Amino acid sequence: MTDVDVIIVGAGPTGLMLAAELRPAGVRPLVLERRPEQGKTPKAHGLSGQILDLLEYRGLLDRVRGLVTDPVPPHRFPFGGVHVDLTRFDEPPLKALSVRQQLLERMLEEHALELGAEVRRGHEVIGLSQDGTSVTAQVRGPEGEYEVTAPYLVGCDGGRSPVRALAGIGFPGTTYPEVNRIGQVKIPEGLTVHDDGDIETPGLGRIKAGYTRTDNGVFALGSLTPGILFIQTTEDDLGEIDDDVPLTLTEFGDSIRRVLGGDVPLGDPVRLSRYQFSARQAERYREGRVLLAGDAAHLLPSTGTAINVGMSDSVNLAWKLAAEIQGRAPEGLLDTYHAERHAAGARALLQSQAQVALRRGHDEAAEALRTVFQELLGDEQPARRLAAHLAGTDLRYPMPGSGHALAGTFVPDLALETDQGATSVGELLRPARPVLLDLAGRPELRELAEGLVDVHVAKAEDRPADVLLIRPDGYIAWAGDTDDGLREALAAWFGA
């Protein structure tokens, strides 16, 4: 006898997104979070990449936009000590929103609760066991210890994941011997800010915008918001930092002094945070009835990617887990979660480790590498390709039954006309269900999918294929104009 359908450990963006994705399928998730209340230490400060499209397809993007406290940042993104400048493109291949992680988590929790999920804060998982039918978590809560049982448990509990350790899953990789400190501070009196973004201080003179490397580290300077400076320091440090200890303005000022050899006046802080970079990936994302997602499965040594990859893990996993729990999954469906998302995590790790190589060198050869790399990014095709890599939009999953060029790619949000009026692909994916989209009046193909997926007939101005079979996570499982391979695709993903 199980208490819930899925135990989710961790109420960060990954865990809360998973809970929200499970509910439309009728699955009962329980989220357990060891912290009694939401953490106050600032973490991520934005969303970028394909997760924005997924949020749009779930009808959540407007709610996310309502959380934006700073203007939308320019389409210029850091990459290992250089910049990917996308301001020249009418439709930038990498999009971003400046959203504080605390606000995002609050919105996702509200959304999950609205859908009927349960979230328990101050409940820490201290042990787990599993057999052939269920997994049991030992939990320490405010009123003592208890057990909860479910068919599956998902660890979304961060880079130091207790769930991963309890499941015996290895986490090989590297933690880099450096500490990064970030501050967004108001511009104080006595500090001159030039039109090009450089600043001038009484003691240090003019400091250029961008990156300043010294024998003691790196000082990065920029501004996303009028009246606010964005400053980051990077120093080599062999110690391990405690994420739960807030960064103070004094500690931040001391770090600036060590790197630059003098003081930079700092106004009132808007955001202060500190972090280390690791490049690690779990050996496997599944051990029996225990699965991993988000930072518990992968740590990326760069900013701006982890939330995108972690929340995308959740969207990929949820519909497969729901099908398994409800007994309608074809054999091997849940195993495709590891196959697809481990490969996606490895690809994200690839670009973020490339950033490490660009960022950490301090000699003349490293400067030359960054200069050449920046010049290459001045050309359109390299900039587009790298932006797609950062966004995760170049990801393509292997799809049985379809050799079409679109198979395995993320479906574009086509504008559609139906007998009921105008709609879009994103609107059809709101219920988080699979869709067969007939764009060319092919009743014989629709008949094969009836009862397995939601079937829609529509017209599109630019028709990419006669028929598209779209998974709930937005990926095209099959595309074509005959039934060649469609039966195989339906059987592989939806149990035909």
Short mmCIF file of C-alpha atoms in Angstrom, two decimals:
data_model
loop_
_atom_site.label_atom_id
_atom_site.label_comp_id
_atom_site.label_asym_id
_atom_site.label_seq_id
_atom_site.Cartn_x
_atom_site.Cartn_y
_atom_site.Cartn_z
CA MET A 1 0.00 0.00 0.00
CA THR A 2 1.51 3.32 -1.04
CA ASP A 3 0.84 6.71 0.52
CA VAL A 4 1.40 8.81 -2.63
CA ASP A 5 2.37 8.16 -6.26
CA VAL A 6 5.73 9.96 -6.35
CA ILE A 7 7.95 11.30 -3.56
CA ILE A 8 9.92 14.34 -4.73
CA VAL A 9 12.83 15.33 -2.52
CA GLY A 10 13.68 19.03 -2.88
CA ALA A 11 11.50 22.10 -3.44
CA GLY A 12 13.75 23.96 -5.84
CA PRO A 13 12.73 24.80 -9.42
CA THR A 14 13.38 21.23 -10.60
CA GLY A 15 11.31 19.52 -7.90
CA LEU A 16 8.44 22.00 -8.07
CA MET A 17 8.31 21.82 -11.87
CA LEU A 18 8.16 18.04 -11.64
CA ALA A 19 5.28 18.21 -9.17
CA ALA A 20 3.37 20.59 -11.43
CA GLU A 21 3.98 18.41 -14.50
CA LEU A 22 2.73 15.26 -12.76
CA ARG A 23 -0.59 16.65 -11.58
CA PRO A 24 -2.33 17.08 -14.99
CA ALA A 25 -1.74 13.35 -15.57
CA GLY A 26 -3.58 12.52 -12.35
CA VAL A 27 -0.43 11.58 -10.39
CA ARG A 28 -0.22 12.44 -6.67
CA PRO A 29 3.21 13.94 -5.88
CA LEU A 30 4.50 14.74 -2.40
CA VAL A 31 7.36 17.26 -2.22
CA LEU A 32 9.62 16.99 0.84
CA GLU A 33 11.95 19.92 1.55
CA ARG A 34 14.40 19.86 4.47
CA ARG A 35 14.43 23.64 4.92
CA PRO A 36 11.51 24.90 7.01
CA GLU A 37 11.16 27.93 4.77
CA GLN A 38 12.48 29.14 1.46
CA GLY A 39 16.19 29.96 1.56
CA LYS A 40 17.15 33.62 1.70
CA THR A 41 20.60 33.27 0.11
CA PRO A 42 20.37 34.60 -3.47
CA LYS A 43 21.08 31.99 -6.13
CA ALA A 44 20.26 32.10 -9.82
CA HIS A 45 19.07 35.41 -11.17
CA GLY A 46 17.56 34.49 -14.50
CA LEU A 47 16.00 32.00 -16.87
CA SER A 48 17.34 31.37 -20.33
CA GLY A 49 17.12 28.87 -23.12
CA GLN A 50 14.50 26.33 -24.06
CA ILE A 51 12.81 26.25 -20.66
CA LEU A 52 11.21 29.57 -21.61
CA ASP A 53 9.50 27.85 -24.55
CA LEU A 54 8.38 24.99 -22.31
CA LEU A 55 6.91 27.47 -19.82
CA GLU A 56 5.10 29.17 -22.69
CA TYR A 57 3.66 25.82 -23.78
CA ARG A 58 2.36 25.27 -20.23
CA GLY A 59 0.80 28.74 -20.06
CA LEU A 60 3.24 29.90 -17.35
CA LEU A 61 5.44 32.36 -19.19
CA ASP A 62 3.25 35.38 -18.47
CA ARG A 63 3.40 34.54 -14.75
CA VAL A 64 7.18 34.37 -15.02
CA ARG A 65 7.32 37.70 -16.83
CA GLY A 66 5.34 39.18 -13.97
CA LEU A 67 8.26 38.29 -11.66
CA VAL A 68 10.80 40.31 -13.62
CA THR A 69 12.19 43.00 -11.32
CA ASP A 70 14.88 44.26 -13.70
CA PRO A 71 14.57 45.25 -17.34
CA VAL A 72 15.07 42.45 -19.83
CA PRO A 73 18.84 42.15 -20.18
CA PRO A 74 20.42 42.88 -23.54
CA HIS A 75 21.04 39.82 -25.70
CA ARG A 76 24.71 39.67 -24.73
CA PHE A 77 25.72 36.64 -22.70
CA PRO A 78 28.99 35.77 -20.93
CA PHE A 79 30.88 32.72 -22.09
CA GLY A 80 34.05 31.87 -20.21
CA GLY A 81 35.56 35.35 -20.15
CA VAL A 82 34.21 36.47 -23.55
CA HIS A 83 30.72 37.45 -24.69
CA VAL A 84 28.21 36.05 -27.14
CA ASP A 85 26.68 39.19 -28.65
CA LEU A 86 23.22 38.50 -30.13
CA THR A 87 21.98 42.10 -30.23
CA ARG A 88 22.29 42.17 -34.03
CA PHE A 89 19.66 39.45 -34.56
CA ASP A 90 16.00 40.31 -35.01
CA GLU A 91 15.09 36.99 -33.35
CA PRO A 92 17.96 36.10 -30.99
CA PRO A 93 18.66 32.34 -30.85
CA LEU A 94 19.06 32.57 -27.07
CA LYS A 95 16.47 34.36 -24.94
CA ALA A 96 16.56 35.27 -21.26
CA LEU A 97 14.48 36.79 -18.49
CA SER A 98 15.94 38.38 -15.36
CA VAL A 99 14.05 36.54 -12.60
CA ARG A 100 15.29 35.90 -9.08
CA GLN A 101 15.26 32.23 -8.16
CA GLN A 102 13.34 32.84 -4.93
CA LEU A 103 10.50 34.47 -6.87
CA LEU A 104 10.52 31.70 -9.46
CA GLU A 105 10.33 29.03 -6.75
CA ARG A 106 7.46 30.81 -5.05
CA MET A 107 5.50 30.98 -8.30
CA LEU A 108 6.18 27.33 -9.15
CA GLU A 109 5.11 26.25 -5.67
CA GLU A 110 1.88 28.25 -5.95
CA HIS A 111 1.26 26.65 -9.35
CA ALA A 112 1.92 23.12 -8.07
CA LEU A 113 -0.36 23.69 -5.06
CA GLU A 114 -3.11 25.06 -7.31
CA LEU A 115 -2.93 21.80 -9.27
CA GLY A 116 -3.22 19.74 -6.08
CA ALA A 117 0.37 18.84 -5.21
CA GLU A 118 1.45 18.63 -1.56
CA VAL A 119 4.59 20.38 -0.31
CA ARG A 120 5.98 19.71 3.18
CA ARG A 121 8.73 22.03 4.39
CA GLY A 122 10.99 21.15 7.29
CA HIS A 123 10.84 17.45 6.34
CA GLU A 124 14.24 15.88 5.71
CA VAL A 125 14.78 12.48 4.08
CA ILE A 126 17.28 10.57 6.24
CA GLY A 127 17.01 7.11 4.71
CA LEU A 128 15.36 5.11 1.96
CA SER A 129 14.75 1.52 0.95
CA GLN A 130 13.14 -0.05 -2.10
CA ASP A 131 11.83 -3.34 -3.36
CA GLY A 132 10.26 -4.51 -6.60
CA THR A 133 7.08 -2.47 -6.20
CA SER A 134 7.81 0.64 -4.11
CA VAL A 135 10.31 2.88 -2.37
CA THR A 136 10.05 4.00 1.25
CA ALA A 137 11.61 7.19 2.58
CA GLN A 138 12.47 7.69 6.23
CA VAL A 139 11.70 11.29 7.05
CA ARG A 140 12.52 13.55 9.98
CA GLY A 141 9.82 16.18 10.37
CA PRO A 142 8.90 18.86 12.93
CA GLU A 143 6.91 16.31 14.93
CA GLY A 144 9.41 13.45 14.72
CA GLU A 145 10.35 10.67 12.33
CA TYR A 146 7.96 8.84 10.02
CA GLU A 147 7.91 6.85 6.79
CA VAL A 148 6.24 7.50 3.47
CA THR A 149 5.95 5.01 0.59
CA ALA A 150 5.42 5.51 -3.14
CA PRO A 151 6.04 3.60 -6.37
CA TYR A 152 8.87 6.04 -7.21
CA LEU A 153 11.07 8.66 -5.56
CA VAL A 154 12.90 11.45 -7.39
CA GLY A 155 15.89 13.23 -5.87
CA CYS A 156 15.80 16.91 -6.82
CA ASP A 157 17.84 17.80 -3.75
CA GLY A 158 20.84 19.59 -5.19
CA GLY A 159 24.52 19.03 -5.79
CA ARG A 160 25.11 17.45 -2.38
CA SER A 161 22.06 15.19 -2.86
CA PRO A 162 21.45 12.82 0.08
CA VAL A 163 19.11 10.84 -2.18
CA ARG A 164 21.91 10.22 -4.66
CA ALA A 165 24.20 9.04 -1.85
CA LEU A 166 21.51 6.82 -0.29
CA ALA A 167 20.81 5.24 -3.68
CA GLY A 168 24.52 4.48 -4.15
CA ILE A 169 24.87 6.46 -7.39
CA GLY A 170 28.36 7.76 -8.15
CA PHE A 171 28.92 11.46 -8.93
CA PRO A 172 32.33 11.68 -10.62
CA GLY A 173 33.86 14.94 -11.74
CA THR A 174 35.80 17.98 -10.58
CA THR A 175 35.25 20.84 -8.17
CA TYR A 176 37.33 23.79 -9.32
CA PRO A 177 39.54 25.53 -6.73
CA GLU A 178 37.93 28.93 -7.03
CA VAL A 179 35.26 31.00 -5.32
CA ASN A 180 33.03 33.39 -7.24
CA ARG A 181 31.33 36.29 -5.49
CA ILE A 182 28.62 38.32 -7.19
CA GLY A 183 27.16 41.63 -6.14
CA GLN A 184 24.58 43.93 -7.64
CA VAL A 185 24.96 47.22 -5.81
CA LYS A 186 23.62 50.73 -6.17
CA ILE A 187 26.06 53.28 -7.52
CA PRO A 188 27.42 55.23 -4.52
CA GLU A 189 28.60 58.81 -4.30
CA GLY A 190 32.24 59.22 -5.23
CA LEU A 191 32.12 56.63 -8.00
CA THR A 192 32.12 57.84 -11.59
CA VAL A 193 30.41 55.69 -14.23
CA HIS A 194 31.39 56.51 -17.80
CA ASP A 195 29.15 56.15 -20.84
CA ASP A 196 31.04 53.05 -22.01
CA GLY A 197 30.41 51.31 -18.68
CA ASP A 198 33.88 51.90 -17.23
CA ILE A 199 34.05 53.15 -13.65
CA GLU A 200 36.51 55.49 -11.97
CA THR A 201 37.50 55.29 -8.31
CA PRO A 202 39.60 57.72 -6.25
CA GLY A 203 42.19 55.07 -5.39
CA LEU A 204 42.35 52.80 -8.45
CA GLY A 205 41.55 55.18 -11.27
CA ARG A 206 39.63 53.93 -14.29
CA ILE A 207 38.49 50.28 -14.34
CA LYS A 208 37.19 49.00 -17.65
CA ALA A 209 33.87 47.26 -18.13
CA GLY A 210 34.19 43.56 -18.74
CA TYR A 211 36.98 41.45 -17.28
CA THR A 212 40.11 42.64 -15.48
CA ARG A 213 42.61 39.90 -14.69
CA THR A 214 45.25 40.31 -12.02
CA ASP A 215 47.72 38.02 -10.29
CA ASN A 216 45.12 37.50 -7.56
CA GLY A 217 42.02 36.73 -9.62
CA VAL A 218 39.43 38.20 -11.97
CA PHE A 219 37.25 41.30 -11.52
CA ALA A 220 34.20 41.49 -13.79
CA LEU A 221 32.16 44.68 -14.21
CA GLY A 222 28.91 45.41 -16.01
CA SER A 223 25.42 46.83 -15.63
CA LEU A 224 22.05 45.31 -16.51
CA THR A 225 19.95 47.96 -14.76
CA PRO A 226 20.34 51.75 -14.69
CA GLY A 227 21.83 52.87 -11.38
CA ILE A 228 22.99 49.34 -10.49
CA LEU A 229 26.47 47.88 -10.93
CA PHE A 230 27.03 44.18 -11.51
CA ILE A 231 30.38 43.09 -10.05
CA GLN A 232 31.92 39.65 -9.80
CA THR A 233 35.20 38.50 -8.33
CA THR A 234 36.87 35.13 -8.88
CA GLU A 235 39.65 33.96 -6.60
CA ASP A 236 41.47 30.66 -6.30
CA ASP A 237 40.49 28.95 -3.07
CA LEU A 238 40.94 25.30 -2.13
CA GLY A 239 38.33 25.44 0.64
CA GLU A 240 34.70 24.40 0.35
CA ILE A 241 32.07 27.09 0.81
CA ASP A 242 28.80 26.79 2.67
CA ASP A 243 25.92 27.76 0.39
CA ASP A 244 23.68 28.49 3.38
CA VAL A 245 25.95 31.26 4.79
CA PRO A 246 24.98 34.58 3.15
CA LEU A 247 27.64 36.74 1.50
CA THR A 248 28.08 40.06 3.31
CA LEU A 249 29.03 43.39 1.79
CA THR A 250 32.18 43.38 3.94
CA GLU A 251 33.29 39.99 2.59
CA PHE A 252 32.56 41.15 -0.94
CA GLY A 253 34.57 44.35 -0.48
CA ASP A 254 37.47 42.38 0.96
CA SER A 255 37.48 40.11 -2.09
CA ILE A 256 37.53 43.12 -4.45
CA ARG A 257 40.47 44.56 -2.52
CA ARG A 258 42.45 41.31 -2.79
CA VAL A 259 41.84 41.04 -6.54
CA LEU A 260 42.37 44.68 -7.54
CA GLY A 261 44.73 45.81 -4.80
CA GLY A 262 42.42 48.61 -3.71
CA ASP A 263 38.87 49.52 -2.73
CA VAL A 264 35.88 50.08 -4.99
CA PRO A 265 33.11 52.11 -3.32
CA LEU A 266 29.94 50.01 -3.01
CA GLY A 267 26.42 51.29 -2.55
CA ASP A 268 23.51 49.45 -0.96
CA PRO A 269 23.38 45.83 -2.13
CA VAL A 270 20.51 44.55 -4.27
CA ARG A 271 21.92 41.04 -4.50
CA LEU A 272 24.92 39.30 -2.96
CA SER A 273 25.81 35.66 -3.60
CA ARG A 274 28.74 33.31 -3.56
CA TYR A 275 29.32 29.98 -5.28
CA GLN A 276 31.86 27.43 -6.46
CA PHE A 277 31.90 25.68 -9.79
CA SER A 278 31.87 21.91 -10.22
CA ALA A 279 31.74 19.73 -13.31
CA ARG A 280 30.01 16.53 -12.23
CA GLN A 281 27.43 14.13 -13.59
CA ALA A 282 25.70 11.20 -11.93
CA GLU A 283 26.77 7.86 -13.36
CA ARG A 284 23.11 7.03 -13.91
CA TYR A 285 19.87 8.92 -13.44
CA ARG A 286 17.96 5.86 -12.27
CA GLU A 287 18.62 3.20 -9.65
CA GLY A 288 15.56 0.94 -9.54
CA ARG A 289 12.70 3.10 -8.30
CA VAL A 290 14.88 6.07 -7.40
CA LEU A 291 15.59 8.73 -10.04
CA LEU A 292 17.61 11.95 -10.10
CA ALA A 293 16.96 15.33 -11.71
CA GLY A 294 18.49 18.80 -11.69
CA ASP A 295 21.65 19.52 -9.72
CA ALA A 296 21.39 16.12 -8.04
CA ALA A 297 22.12 14.65 -11.48
CA HIS A 298 24.56 17.22 -12.86
CA LEU A 299 26.60 20.24 -11.78
CA LEU A 300 27.70 22.65 -14.50
CA PRO A 301 30.74 24.94 -14.11
CA SER A 302 29.11 28.03 -15.60
CA THR A 303 26.20 30.37 -14.95
CA GLY A 304 22.94 30.62 -16.83
CA THR A 305 22.39 26.97 -17.76
CA ALA A 306 21.63 24.84 -14.70
CA ILE A 307 17.98 25.84 -14.16
CA ASN A 308 17.21 25.37 -17.85
CA VAL A 309 18.70 21.86 -17.84
CA GLY A 310 17.19 20.89 -14.46
CA MET A 311 13.63 21.99 -15.22
CA SER A 312 13.90 20.34 -18.64
CA ASP A 313 14.81 17.10 -16.83
CA SER A 314 11.50 17.39 -14.97
CA VAL A 315 9.41 17.94 -18.09
CA ASN A 316 11.06 14.95 -19.78
CA LEU A 317 10.57 12.69 -16.76
CA ALA A 318 7.04 13.58 -15.66
CA TRP A 319 4.97 12.12 -18.50
CA LYS A 320 7.05 8.93 -18.59
CA LEU A 321 6.74 8.48 -14.83
CA ALA A 322 2.98 9.07 -15.01
CA ALA A 323 2.57 6.47 -17.75
CA GLU A 324 4.60 3.95 -15.74
CA ILE A 325 2.61 4.51 -12.53
CA GLN A 326 -0.71 4.24 -14.35
CA GLY A 327 0.25 1.03 -16.14
CA ARG A 328 0.07 2.40 -19.68
CA ALA A 329 3.78 2.75 -20.43
CA PRO A 330 5.35 0.60 -23.14
CA GLU A 331 8.31 -1.50 -22.04
CA GLY A 332 11.46 0.54 -21.52
CA LEU A 333 9.77 3.96 -21.56
CA LEU A 334 11.09 5.07 -18.18
CA ASP A 335 14.62 3.99 -19.13
CA THR A 336 14.56 6.57 -21.93
CA TYR A 337 14.69 9.25 -19.23
CA HIS A 338 18.28 8.33 -18.40
CA ALA A 339 19.17 7.77 -22.05
CA GLU A 340 17.89 11.16 -23.18
CA ARG A 341 18.65 13.39 -20.23
CA HIS A 342 22.07 11.93 -19.38
CA ALA A 343 23.09 12.76 -22.95
CA ALA A 344 21.57 16.23 -22.60
CA GLY A 345 23.42 16.77 -19.32
CA ALA A 346 26.68 15.62 -20.89
CA ARG A 347 26.19 18.12 -23.72
CA ALA A 348 25.54 20.95 -21.25
CA LEU A 349 28.63 19.84 -19.36
CA LEU A 350 30.62 20.02 -22.59
CA GLN A 351 29.92 23.69 -23.24
CA SER A 352 30.27 24.68 -19.59
CA GLN A 353 33.66 22.94 -19.31
CA ALA A 354 34.73 24.74 -22.47
CA GLN A 355 33.94 27.94 -20.59
CA VAL A 356 36.25 26.81 -17.78
CA ALA A 357 39.11 26.38 -20.25
CA LEU A 358 38.54 29.89 -21.61
CA ARG A 359 38.01 31.46 -18.20
CA ARG A 360 40.77 30.05 -16.02
CA GLY A 361 43.85 30.76 -18.11
CA HIS A 362 45.78 33.89 -17.05
CA ASP A 363 48.87 33.88 -19.28
CA GLU A 364 49.41 35.47 -22.70
CA ALA A 365 48.40 32.29 -24.52
CA ALA A 366 45.06 32.24 -22.70
CA GLU A 367 44.48 35.90 -23.57
CA ALA A 368 45.22 35.08 -27.21
CA LEU A 369 42.71 32.21 -27.11
CA ARG A 370 39.98 34.47 -25.72
CA THR A 371 40.75 37.13 -28.34
CA VAL A 372 40.54 34.66 -31.22
CA PHE A 373 37.37 33.10 -29.80
CA GLN A 374 35.75 36.54 -29.45
CA GLU A 375 36.63 37.34 -33.06
CA LEU A 376 35.02 34.10 -34.24
CA LEU A 377 31.83 35.01 -32.38
CA GLY A 378 31.68 38.16 -34.47
CA ASP A 379 30.51 35.98 -37.38
CA GLU A 380 26.83 35.09 -37.52
CA GLN A 381 27.01 31.30 -37.87
CA PRO A 382 29.39 30.64 -34.91
CA ALA A 383 27.33 32.99 -32.73
CA ARG A 384 24.09 31.22 -33.68
CA ARG A 385 25.57 27.78 -33.14
CA LEU A 386 26.99 28.59 -29.72
CA ALA A 387 23.76 30.32 -28.67
CA ALA A 388 21.76 27.23 -29.63
CA HIS A 389 24.17 25.10 -27.61
CA LEU A 390 23.71 27.33 -24.57
CA ALA A 391 19.93 27.35 -25.02
CA GLY A 392 19.68 23.59 -25.47
CA THR A 393 17.75 24.11 -28.70
CA ASP A 394 20.26 22.09 -30.73
CA LEU A 395 19.36 18.96 -28.77
CA ARG A 396 17.98 16.08 -30.83
CA TYR A 397 16.76 12.81 -29.32
CA PRO A 398 16.87 9.53 -31.27
CA MET A 399 13.34 8.60 -32.31
CA PRO A 400 12.28 5.12 -33.42
CA GLY A 401 10.23 4.84 -36.57
CA SER A 402 10.99 8.21 -38.14
CA GLY A 403 13.82 9.35 -40.36
CA HIS A 404 12.26 12.77 -40.90
CA ALA A 405 14.54 15.75 -40.29
CA LEU A 406 12.17 17.06 -37.59
CA ALA A 407 12.03 13.82 -35.58
CA GLY A 408 13.72 14.26 -32.21
CA THR A 409 13.70 18.06 -32.34
CA PHE A 410 11.66 20.51 -30.26
CA VAL A 411 8.42 21.48 -31.96
CA PRO A 412 8.09 25.14 -33.05
CA ASP A 413 5.09 27.08 -31.80
CA LEU A 414 3.24 27.12 -35.12
CA ALA A 415 0.23 29.37 -35.53
CA LEU A 416 -2.73 27.13 -36.39
CA GLU A 417 -6.24 27.48 -37.81
CA THR A 418 -8.86 24.92 -36.78
CA ASP A 419 -12.62 24.58 -37.17
CA GLN A 420 -12.86 26.06 -33.66
CA GLY A 421 -10.71 29.08 -34.54
CA ALA A 422 -7.11 30.18 -34.20
CA THR A 423 -4.75 28.36 -31.85
CA SER A 424 -1.10 27.28 -31.70
CA VAL A 425 1.04 24.26 -30.98
CA GLY A 426 1.77 25.69 -27.55
CA GLU A 427 -1.93 25.92 -26.76
CA LEU A 428 -2.43 22.27 -27.75
CA LEU A 429 0.35 21.22 -25.36
CA ARG A 430 -1.09 23.03 -22.31
CA PRO A 431 -2.62 19.82 -20.85
CA ALA A 432 0.83 18.14 -20.97
CA ARG A 433 -0.53 15.32 -23.13
CA PRO A 434 0.79 13.80 -26.39
CA VAL A 435 -0.64 15.24 -29.59
CA LEU A 436 -1.03 14.01 -33.16
CA LEU A 437 -1.34 17.12 -35.30
CA ASP A 438 -2.79 16.57 -38.77
CA LEU A 439 -1.89 19.53 -40.99
CA ALA A 440 -2.88 17.99 -44.33
CA GLY A 441 -6.18 16.15 -43.83
CA ARG A 442 -4.87 12.64 -43.34
CA PRO A 443 -7.73 10.67 -41.67
CA GLU A 444 -5.97 7.32 -42.17
CA LEU A 445 -3.05 8.53 -40.02
CA ARG A 446 -5.34 10.05 -37.42
CA GLU A 447 -7.13 6.71 -37.10
CA LEU A 448 -3.91 5.00 -36.01
CA ALA A 449 -3.53 7.42 -33.08
CA GLU A 450 -7.13 7.63 -31.86
CA GLY A 451 -7.45 6.70 -28.21
CA LEU A 452 -3.70 6.92 -27.58
CA VAL A 453 -3.01 10.64 -27.98
CA ASP A 454 -4.97 13.84 -28.45
CA VAL A 455 -5.73 14.20 -32.17
CA HIS A 456 -6.12 17.65 -33.77
CA VAL A 457 -6.75 18.76 -37.34
CA ALA A 458 -5.44 22.19 -38.29
CA LYS A 459 -3.84 24.26 -41.02
CA ALA A 460 -0.54 26.11 -40.79
CA GLU A 461 0.81 28.77 -43.14
CA ASP A 462 4.22 27.08 -43.17
CA ARG A 463 3.58 23.34 -42.95
CA PRO A 464 6.73 21.51 -41.81
CA ALA A 465 5.19 18.06 -42.46
CA ASP A 466 1.78 16.56 -43.18
CA VAL A 467 1.48 15.06 -39.68
CA LEU A 468 3.41 15.60 -36.44
CA LEU A 469 3.37 13.27 -33.45
CA ILE A 470 4.40 15.40 -30.47
CA ARG A 471 5.34 14.12 -27.01
CA PRO A 472 4.13 15.98 -23.89
CA ASP A 473 7.61 17.47 -23.42
CA GLY A 474 7.35 19.19 -26.80
CA TYR A 475 9.65 16.89 -28.78
CA ILE A 476 8.55 15.52 -32.15
CA ALA A 477 8.34 11.73 -31.93
CA TRP A 478 7.43 11.25 -35.58
CA ALA A 479 6.81 13.36 -38.67
CA GLY A 480 5.79 12.36 -42.17
CA ASP A 481 3.14 12.01 -44.86
CA THR A 482 2.56 8.23 -44.88
CA ASP A 483 2.08 5.66 -42.13
CA ASP A 484 5.69 4.49 -42.54
CA GLY A 485 7.08 4.30 -39.02
CA LEU A 486 4.05 5.89 -37.31
CA ARG A 487 2.88 2.59 -35.81
CA GLU A 488 6.38 1.97 -34.46
CA ALA A 489 6.58 5.44 -32.95
CA LEU A 490 3.17 5.15 -31.31
CA ALA A 491 4.11 1.77 -29.88
CA ALA A 492 7.48 2.99 -28.60
CA TRP A 493 6.13 6.02 -26.77
CA PHE A 494 2.45 5.43 -26.06
CA GLY A 495 1.93 1.67 -26.03
CA ALA A 496 -0.05 1.13 -29.24
#
